[in-house]
Short mmCIF file of C-alpha atoms and ligand atoms in Angstrom, two decimals:
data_model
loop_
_atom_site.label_atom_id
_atom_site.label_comp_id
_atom_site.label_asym_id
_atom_site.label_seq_id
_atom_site.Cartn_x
_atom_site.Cartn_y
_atom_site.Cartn_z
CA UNK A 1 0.00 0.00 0.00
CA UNK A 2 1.37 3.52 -0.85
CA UNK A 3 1.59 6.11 1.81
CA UNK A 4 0.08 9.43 2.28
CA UNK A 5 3.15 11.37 0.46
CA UNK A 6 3.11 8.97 -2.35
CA UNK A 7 1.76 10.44 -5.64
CA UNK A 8 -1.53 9.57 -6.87
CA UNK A 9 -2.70 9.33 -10.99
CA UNK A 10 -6.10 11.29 -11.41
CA UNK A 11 -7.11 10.51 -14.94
CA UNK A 12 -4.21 12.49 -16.71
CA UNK A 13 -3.17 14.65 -13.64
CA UNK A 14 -0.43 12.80 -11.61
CA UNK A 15 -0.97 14.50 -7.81
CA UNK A 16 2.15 15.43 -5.72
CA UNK A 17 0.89 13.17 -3.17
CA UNK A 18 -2.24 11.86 -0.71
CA UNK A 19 -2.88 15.10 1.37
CA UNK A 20 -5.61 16.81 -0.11
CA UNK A 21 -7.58 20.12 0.97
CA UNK A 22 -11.14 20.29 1.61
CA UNK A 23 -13.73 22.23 0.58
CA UNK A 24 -13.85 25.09 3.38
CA UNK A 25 -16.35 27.83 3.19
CA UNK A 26 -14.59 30.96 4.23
CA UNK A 27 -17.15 33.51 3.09
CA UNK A 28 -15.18 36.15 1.77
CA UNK A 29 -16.17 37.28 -1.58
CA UNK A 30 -18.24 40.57 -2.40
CA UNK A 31 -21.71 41.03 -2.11
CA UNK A 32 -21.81 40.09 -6.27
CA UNK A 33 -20.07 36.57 -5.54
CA UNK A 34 -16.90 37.78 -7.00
CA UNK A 35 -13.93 36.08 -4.80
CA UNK A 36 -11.89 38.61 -2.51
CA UNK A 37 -8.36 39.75 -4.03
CA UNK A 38 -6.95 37.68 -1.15
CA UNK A 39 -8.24 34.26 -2.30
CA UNK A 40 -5.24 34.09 -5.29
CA UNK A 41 -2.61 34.04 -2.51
CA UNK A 42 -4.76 32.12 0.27
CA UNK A 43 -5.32 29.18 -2.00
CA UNK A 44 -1.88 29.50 -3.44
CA UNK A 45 -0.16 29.80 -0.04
CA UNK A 46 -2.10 25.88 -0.08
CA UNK A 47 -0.66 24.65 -3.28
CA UNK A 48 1.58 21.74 -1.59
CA UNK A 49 -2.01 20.00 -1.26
CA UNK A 50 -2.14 16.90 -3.64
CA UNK A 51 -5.02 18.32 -4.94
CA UNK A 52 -7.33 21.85 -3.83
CA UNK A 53 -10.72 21.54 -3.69
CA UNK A 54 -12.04 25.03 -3.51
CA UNK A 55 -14.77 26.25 -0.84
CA UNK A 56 -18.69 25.46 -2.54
CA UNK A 57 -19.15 27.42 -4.84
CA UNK A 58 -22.57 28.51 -6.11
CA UNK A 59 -23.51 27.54 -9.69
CA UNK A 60 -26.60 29.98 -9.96
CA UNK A 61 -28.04 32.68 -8.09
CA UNK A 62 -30.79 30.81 -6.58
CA UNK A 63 -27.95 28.40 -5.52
CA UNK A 64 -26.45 30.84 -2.77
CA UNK A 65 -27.39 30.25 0.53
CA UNK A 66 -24.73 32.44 2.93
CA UNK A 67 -23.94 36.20 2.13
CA UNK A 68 -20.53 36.34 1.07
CA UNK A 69 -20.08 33.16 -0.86
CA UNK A 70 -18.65 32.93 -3.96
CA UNK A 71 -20.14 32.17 -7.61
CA UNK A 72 -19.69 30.74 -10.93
CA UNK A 73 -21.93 32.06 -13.18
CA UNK A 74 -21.36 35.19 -13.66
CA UNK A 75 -18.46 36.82 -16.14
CA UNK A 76 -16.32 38.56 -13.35
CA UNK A 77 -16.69 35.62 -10.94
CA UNK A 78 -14.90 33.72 -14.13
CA UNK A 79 -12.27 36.58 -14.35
CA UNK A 80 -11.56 36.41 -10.60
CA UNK A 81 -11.11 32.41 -10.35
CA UNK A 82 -9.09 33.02 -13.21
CA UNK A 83 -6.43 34.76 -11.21
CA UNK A 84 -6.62 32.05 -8.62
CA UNK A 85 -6.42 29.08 -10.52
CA UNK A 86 -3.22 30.83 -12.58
CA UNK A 87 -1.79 31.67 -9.10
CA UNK A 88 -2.00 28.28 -7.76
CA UNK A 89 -0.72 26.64 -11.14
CA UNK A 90 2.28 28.92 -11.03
CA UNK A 91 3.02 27.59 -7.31
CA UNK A 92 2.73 24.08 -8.96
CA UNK A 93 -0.25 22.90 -7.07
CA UNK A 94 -3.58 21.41 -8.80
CA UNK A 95 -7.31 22.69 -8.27
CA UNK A 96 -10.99 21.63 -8.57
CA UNK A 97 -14.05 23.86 -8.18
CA UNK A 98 -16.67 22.92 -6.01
CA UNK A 99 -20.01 22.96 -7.67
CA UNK A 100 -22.95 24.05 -5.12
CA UNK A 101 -26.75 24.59 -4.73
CA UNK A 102 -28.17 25.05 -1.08
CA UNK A 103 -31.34 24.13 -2.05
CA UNK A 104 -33.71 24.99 0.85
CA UNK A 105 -30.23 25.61 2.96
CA UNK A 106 -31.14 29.58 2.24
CA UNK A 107 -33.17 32.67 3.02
CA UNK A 108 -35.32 34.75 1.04
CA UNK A 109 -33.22 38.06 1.33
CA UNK A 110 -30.16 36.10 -0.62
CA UNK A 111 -32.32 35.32 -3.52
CA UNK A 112 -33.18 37.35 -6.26
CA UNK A 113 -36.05 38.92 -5.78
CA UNK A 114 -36.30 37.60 -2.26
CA UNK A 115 -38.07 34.40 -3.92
CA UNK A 116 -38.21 31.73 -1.65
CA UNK A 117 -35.75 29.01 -1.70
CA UNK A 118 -36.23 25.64 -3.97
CA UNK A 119 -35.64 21.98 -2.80
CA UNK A 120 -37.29 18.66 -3.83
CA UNK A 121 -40.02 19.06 -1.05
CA UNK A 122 -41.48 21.94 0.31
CA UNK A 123 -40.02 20.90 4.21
CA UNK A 124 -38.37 23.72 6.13
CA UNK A 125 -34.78 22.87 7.85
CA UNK A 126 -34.49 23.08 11.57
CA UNK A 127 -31.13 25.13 10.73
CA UNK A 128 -29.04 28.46 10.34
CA UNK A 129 -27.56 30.78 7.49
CA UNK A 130 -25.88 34.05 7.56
CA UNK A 131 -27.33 37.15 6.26
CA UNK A 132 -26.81 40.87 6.37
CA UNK A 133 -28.29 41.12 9.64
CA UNK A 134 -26.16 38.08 11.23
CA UNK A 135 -27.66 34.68 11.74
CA UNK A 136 -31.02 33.67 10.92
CA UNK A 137 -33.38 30.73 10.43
CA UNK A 138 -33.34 29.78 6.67
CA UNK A 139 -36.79 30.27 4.84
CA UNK A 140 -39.51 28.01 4.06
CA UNK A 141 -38.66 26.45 0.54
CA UNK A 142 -40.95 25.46 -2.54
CA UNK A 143 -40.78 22.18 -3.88
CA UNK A 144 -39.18 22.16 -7.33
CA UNK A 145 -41.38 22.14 -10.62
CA UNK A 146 -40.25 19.10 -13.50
CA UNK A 147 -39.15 22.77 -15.41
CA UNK A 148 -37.41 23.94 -12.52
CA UNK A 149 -35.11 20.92 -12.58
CA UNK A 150 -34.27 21.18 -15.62
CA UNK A 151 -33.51 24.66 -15.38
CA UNK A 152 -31.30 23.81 -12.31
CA UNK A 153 -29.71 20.79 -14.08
CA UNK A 154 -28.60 23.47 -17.18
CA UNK A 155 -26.87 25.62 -14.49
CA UNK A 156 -25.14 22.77 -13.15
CA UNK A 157 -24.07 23.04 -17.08
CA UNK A 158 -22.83 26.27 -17.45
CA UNK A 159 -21.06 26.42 -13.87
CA UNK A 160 -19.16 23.84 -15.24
CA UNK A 161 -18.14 24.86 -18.39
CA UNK A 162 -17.70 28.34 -16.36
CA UNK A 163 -15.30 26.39 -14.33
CA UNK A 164 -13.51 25.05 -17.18
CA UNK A 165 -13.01 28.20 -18.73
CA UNK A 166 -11.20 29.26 -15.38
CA UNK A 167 -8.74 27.09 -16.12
CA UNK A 168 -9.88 24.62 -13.36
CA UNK A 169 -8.15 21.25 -13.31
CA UNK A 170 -11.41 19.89 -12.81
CA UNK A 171 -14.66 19.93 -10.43
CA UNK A 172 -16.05 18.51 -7.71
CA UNK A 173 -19.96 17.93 -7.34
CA UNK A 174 -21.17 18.91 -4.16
CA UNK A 175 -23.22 16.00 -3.10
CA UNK A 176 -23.04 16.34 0.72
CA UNK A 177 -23.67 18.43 4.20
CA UNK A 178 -27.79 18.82 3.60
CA UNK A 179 -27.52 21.11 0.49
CA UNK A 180 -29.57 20.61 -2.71
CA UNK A 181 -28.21 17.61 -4.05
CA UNK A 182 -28.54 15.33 -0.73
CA UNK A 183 -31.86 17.10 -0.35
CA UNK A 184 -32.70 14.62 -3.12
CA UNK A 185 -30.68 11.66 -1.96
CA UNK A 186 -31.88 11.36 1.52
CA UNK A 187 -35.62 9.97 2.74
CA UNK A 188 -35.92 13.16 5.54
CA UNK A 189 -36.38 15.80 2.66
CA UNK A 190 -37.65 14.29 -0.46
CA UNK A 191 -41.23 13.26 -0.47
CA UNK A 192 -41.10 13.60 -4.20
CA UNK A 193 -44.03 11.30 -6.26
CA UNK A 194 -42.27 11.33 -9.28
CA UNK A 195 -39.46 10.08 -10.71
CA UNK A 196 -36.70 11.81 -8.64
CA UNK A 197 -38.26 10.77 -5.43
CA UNK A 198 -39.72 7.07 -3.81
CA UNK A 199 -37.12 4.30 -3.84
CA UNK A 200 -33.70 4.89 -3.71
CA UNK A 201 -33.23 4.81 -7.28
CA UNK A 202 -35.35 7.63 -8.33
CA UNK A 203 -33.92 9.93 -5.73
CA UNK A 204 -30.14 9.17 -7.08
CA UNK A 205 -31.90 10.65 -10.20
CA UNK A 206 -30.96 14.55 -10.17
CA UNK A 207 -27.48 13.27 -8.80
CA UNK A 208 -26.85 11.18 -11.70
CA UNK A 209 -28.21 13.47 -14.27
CA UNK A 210 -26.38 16.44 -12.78
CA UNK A 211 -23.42 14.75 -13.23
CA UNK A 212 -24.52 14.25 -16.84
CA UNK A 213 -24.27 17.81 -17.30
CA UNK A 214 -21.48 18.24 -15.93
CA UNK A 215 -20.05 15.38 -18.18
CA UNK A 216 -21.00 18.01 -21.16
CA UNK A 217 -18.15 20.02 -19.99
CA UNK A 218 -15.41 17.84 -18.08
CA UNK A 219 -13.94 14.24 -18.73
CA UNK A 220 -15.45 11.99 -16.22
CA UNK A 221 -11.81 11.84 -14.72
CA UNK A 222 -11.59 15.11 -14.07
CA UNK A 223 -15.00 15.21 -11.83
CA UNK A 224 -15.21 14.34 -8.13
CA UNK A 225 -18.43 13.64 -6.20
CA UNK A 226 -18.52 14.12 -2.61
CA UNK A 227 -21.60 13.01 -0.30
CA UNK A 228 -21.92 12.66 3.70
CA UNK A 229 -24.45 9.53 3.84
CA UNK A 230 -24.26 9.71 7.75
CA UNK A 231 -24.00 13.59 8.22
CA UNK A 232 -27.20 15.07 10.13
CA UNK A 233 -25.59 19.04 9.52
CA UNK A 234 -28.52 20.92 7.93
CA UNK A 235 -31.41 19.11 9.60
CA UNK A 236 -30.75 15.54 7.42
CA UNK A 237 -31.69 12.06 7.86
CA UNK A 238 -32.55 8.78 5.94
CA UNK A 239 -34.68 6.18 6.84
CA UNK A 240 -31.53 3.91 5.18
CA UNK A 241 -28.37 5.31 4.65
CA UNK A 242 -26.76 2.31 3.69
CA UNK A 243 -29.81 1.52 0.80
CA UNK A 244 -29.66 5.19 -0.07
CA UNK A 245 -25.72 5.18 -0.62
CA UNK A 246 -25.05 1.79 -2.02
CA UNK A 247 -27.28 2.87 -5.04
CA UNK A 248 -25.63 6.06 -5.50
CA UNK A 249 -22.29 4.52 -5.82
CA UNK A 250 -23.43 2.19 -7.52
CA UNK A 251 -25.02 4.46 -10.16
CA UNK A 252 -22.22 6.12 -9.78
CA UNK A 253 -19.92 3.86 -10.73
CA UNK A 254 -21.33 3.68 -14.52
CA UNK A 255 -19.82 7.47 -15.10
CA UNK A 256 -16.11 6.39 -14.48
CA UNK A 257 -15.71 9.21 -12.43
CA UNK A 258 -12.27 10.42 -10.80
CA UNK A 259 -13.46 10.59 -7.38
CA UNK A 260 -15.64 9.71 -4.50
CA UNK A 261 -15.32 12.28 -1.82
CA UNK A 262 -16.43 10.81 1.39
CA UNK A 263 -17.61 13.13 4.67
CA UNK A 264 -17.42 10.41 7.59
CA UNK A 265 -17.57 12.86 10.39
CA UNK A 266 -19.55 16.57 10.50
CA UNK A 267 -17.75 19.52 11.32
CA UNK A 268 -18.43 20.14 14.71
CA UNK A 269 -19.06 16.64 15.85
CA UNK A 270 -17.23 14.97 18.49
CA UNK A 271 -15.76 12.33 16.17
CA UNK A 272 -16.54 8.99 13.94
CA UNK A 273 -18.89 6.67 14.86
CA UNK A 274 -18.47 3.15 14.24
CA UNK A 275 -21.22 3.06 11.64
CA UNK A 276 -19.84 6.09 10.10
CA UNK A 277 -16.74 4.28 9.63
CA UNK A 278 -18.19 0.90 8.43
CA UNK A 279 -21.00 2.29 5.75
CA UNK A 280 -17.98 3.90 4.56
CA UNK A 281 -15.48 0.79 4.15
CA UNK A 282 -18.39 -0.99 2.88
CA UNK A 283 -18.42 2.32 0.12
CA UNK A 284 -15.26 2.26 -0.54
CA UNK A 285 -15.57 -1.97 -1.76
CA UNK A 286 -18.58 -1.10 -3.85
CA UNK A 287 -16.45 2.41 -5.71
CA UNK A 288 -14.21 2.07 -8.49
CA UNK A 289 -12.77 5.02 -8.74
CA UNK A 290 -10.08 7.23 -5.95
CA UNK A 291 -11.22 7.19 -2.70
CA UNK A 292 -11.26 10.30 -0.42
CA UNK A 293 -12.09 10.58 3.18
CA UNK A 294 -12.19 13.35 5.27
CA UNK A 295 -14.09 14.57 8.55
CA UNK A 296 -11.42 13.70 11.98
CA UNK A 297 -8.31 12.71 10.49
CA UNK A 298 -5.03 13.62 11.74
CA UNK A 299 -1.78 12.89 10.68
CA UNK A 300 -1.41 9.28 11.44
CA UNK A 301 -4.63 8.46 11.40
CA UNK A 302 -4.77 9.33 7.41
CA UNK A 303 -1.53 7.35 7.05
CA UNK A 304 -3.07 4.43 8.50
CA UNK A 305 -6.34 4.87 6.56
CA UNK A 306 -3.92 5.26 3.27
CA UNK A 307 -1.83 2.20 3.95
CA UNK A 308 -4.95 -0.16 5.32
CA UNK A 309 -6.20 0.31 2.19
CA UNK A 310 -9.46 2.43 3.58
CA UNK A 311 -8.61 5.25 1.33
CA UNK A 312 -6.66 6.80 -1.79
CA UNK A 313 -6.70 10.43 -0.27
CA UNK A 314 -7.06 11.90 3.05
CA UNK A 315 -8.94 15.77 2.98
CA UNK A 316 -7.72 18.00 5.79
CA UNK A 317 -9.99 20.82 6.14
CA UNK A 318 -9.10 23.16 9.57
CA UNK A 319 -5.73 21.92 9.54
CA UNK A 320 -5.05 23.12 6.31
CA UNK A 321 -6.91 26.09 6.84
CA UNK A 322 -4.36 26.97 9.41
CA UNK A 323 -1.27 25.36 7.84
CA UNK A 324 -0.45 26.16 4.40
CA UNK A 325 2.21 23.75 4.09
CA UNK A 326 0.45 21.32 5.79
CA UNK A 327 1.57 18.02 3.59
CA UNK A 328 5.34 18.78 4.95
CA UNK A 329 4.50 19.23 8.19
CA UNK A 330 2.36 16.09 8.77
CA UNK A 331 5.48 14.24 6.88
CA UNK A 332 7.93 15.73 8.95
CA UNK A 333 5.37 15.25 12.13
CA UNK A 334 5.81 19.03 12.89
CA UNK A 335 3.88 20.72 15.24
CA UNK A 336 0.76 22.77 13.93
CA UNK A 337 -1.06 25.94 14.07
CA UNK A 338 -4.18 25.90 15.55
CA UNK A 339 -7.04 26.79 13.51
CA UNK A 340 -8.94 30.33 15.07
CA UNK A 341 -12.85 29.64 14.65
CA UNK A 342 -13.72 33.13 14.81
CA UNK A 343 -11.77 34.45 11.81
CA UNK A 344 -13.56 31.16 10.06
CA UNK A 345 -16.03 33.29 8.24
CA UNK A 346 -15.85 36.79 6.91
CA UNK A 347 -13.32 39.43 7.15
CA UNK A 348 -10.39 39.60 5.93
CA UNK A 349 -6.47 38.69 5.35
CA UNK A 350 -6.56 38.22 9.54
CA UNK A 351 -7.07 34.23 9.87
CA UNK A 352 -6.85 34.00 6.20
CA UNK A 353 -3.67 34.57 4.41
CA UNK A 354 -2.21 34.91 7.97
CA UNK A 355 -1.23 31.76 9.42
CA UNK A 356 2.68 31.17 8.68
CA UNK A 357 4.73 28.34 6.95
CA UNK A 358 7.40 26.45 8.98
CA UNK A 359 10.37 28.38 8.19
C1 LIG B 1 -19.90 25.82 6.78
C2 LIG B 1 -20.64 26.98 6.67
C3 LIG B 1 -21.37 27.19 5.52
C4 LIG B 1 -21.39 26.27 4.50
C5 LIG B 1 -20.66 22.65 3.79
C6 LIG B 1 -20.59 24.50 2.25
O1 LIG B 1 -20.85 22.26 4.93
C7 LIG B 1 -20.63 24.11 3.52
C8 LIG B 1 -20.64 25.10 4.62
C9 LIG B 1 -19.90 24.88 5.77
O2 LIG B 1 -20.53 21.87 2.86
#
């Protein structure tokens, strides 16, 4: 079995090694979803990853759900992720775009025209967002029309090619964490009667054929998908995680697709469960493609879970938000910096592009 430093072939991109960085929301782009002029050297400063994976980004206006997030889909949102991605390519490092829609993980005053939010059933989430006036509940949502999906499935489309035309190495479908995508995956909040909700198989539906779109623009190498079958962040459940997640994968699986990306543990909970850990072994048997885990791993736990075999890839998220060279420290078992939780979201440079190297 390799080890975590070892390099790693992802379809014709051959990754430095194992340590990869996960998707962190650090909402600091403008109110217009253009990222901040301090996101070229924060993501940079992170280019020793094995592979980036940039914070969600929203493919569509009605697919923002926090103020300050950033965007693909409009012309300077492009421009800026231009910048980045050339920044972090000069610094030798590789990067995907995370490809997001909330769903019903939103609030009317972040929408255009203060619409309400969409998801696959018209059931409220027992959870918070951020908007100008600090935290609030997130609205009631409307369930989406057949047009609607199809409207959303073309902006999954031209995020994409957006993405491409960025200069992205690829993207990564978010899948996971209660946002639109799992809204459709999990029993909790689809009550759907038509073909994208009911068994298992119909709700995989909008997963599969978003990935279809995004197929359009990428070659199935060059896309990840990451889900969180046993994450309850955003108000989730399932009446069957393991039913629900064995089909995906296993639909899945027909796309040749670079990567699974694999949220075990939530952000703020207090660590793994055993179940987490065995639906996702048994995931990991049924997937053909890399493996990623992420959610609780330090250093030598992600070499173990590399060299047992569990995984291809370990994502750090906090720990590489506070170390940007964080594949040479875990190698060289250097200490760390700790993360700061309230420079997490918003501001500026301060908790950002702050946190040193080891010199
Ligand atoms: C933290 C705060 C806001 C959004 C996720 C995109 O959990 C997020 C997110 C995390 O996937």
């Amino acid at each position: 079995m390799p080890n975590l430093f070892e390099s790693v072939q992802l379809g014709s991109l051959v990754l430095a090694n194992r340590v990869f960085m996960a998707p962190l929301t650090r909402t600091r782009a403008d109110a217009d979803g253009v990222p901040s002029e301090f996101a070229a050297t924060y993501y940079s400063q992170r280019a020793s990853a094995g592979l980036i994976v940039t914070e969600a980004t929203q493919i569509s206006p009605m697919g923002k759900g926090y103020l300050n997030t950033p965007g693909i889909h409009s012309h300077e949102q492009v421009r800026a992720w231009k910048q980045i991605v050339e920044s972090v390519h000069k610094s030798g490092g590789r990067i995907f775009l995370q490809l997001w829609h909330v769903g019903r993980i939103s609030h009317s005053s972040l929408l255009p025209n203060n619409v309400q939010p969409v998801a696959p059933s018209a059931i409220r989430a027992n959870a918070h967002t951020h908007i100008a006036t600090g935290a609030a509940q997130v609205s009631e949502p409307v369930a989406l029309t057949a047009s609607g999906i199809k409207e959303t499935l073309a902006d999954y489309q031209r995020a994409a090619a957006n993405a491409k035309e960025a200069g992205f190495d690829g993207v990564e479908i978010h899948a996971a964490n209660g946002y639109l995508i799992d809204q459709f995956l999990r029993t909790g909040t689809n009550q759907r009667t038509d073909k994208y909700g009911g068994v298992a198989a119909n709700r995989v539906r909008f997963l599969t054929e978003a990935v279809e779109q995004v197929l359009e623009a990428w070659d199935s190498k060059q896309i990840g998908v990451r889900i969180s079958p046993t994450v309850d962040f955003n108000d989730m459940s399932d009446d069957n995680p393991r039913d629900t997640f064995s089909v995906a994968v296993a639909r899945l699986n027909g796309y040749g697709l670079g990567y699974l990306h694999v949220v075990e543990q939530a952000q703020d909970s207090k660590g793994s469960s055993e179940e987490d850990l065995a639906l996702s072994a048994y995931l990991r048997t049924l997937w053909k493609g890399l493996y990623v885990v992420n959610g609780g791993y330090d250093g030598p736990k992600g070499e173990k879970a590399i060299r047992s075999g569990h995984a291809d890839a370990v994502a750090y998220g906090r720990a590489f938000l506070a170390n940007p060279d964080l594949p040479r420290r875990l190698q060289l078992s250097a200490a760390l910096n700790e993360p700061d939780p309230t420079t997490f979201y918003g501001g500026d440079a301060a908790g950002y592009t702050s946190y040193p190297a080891l010199s």
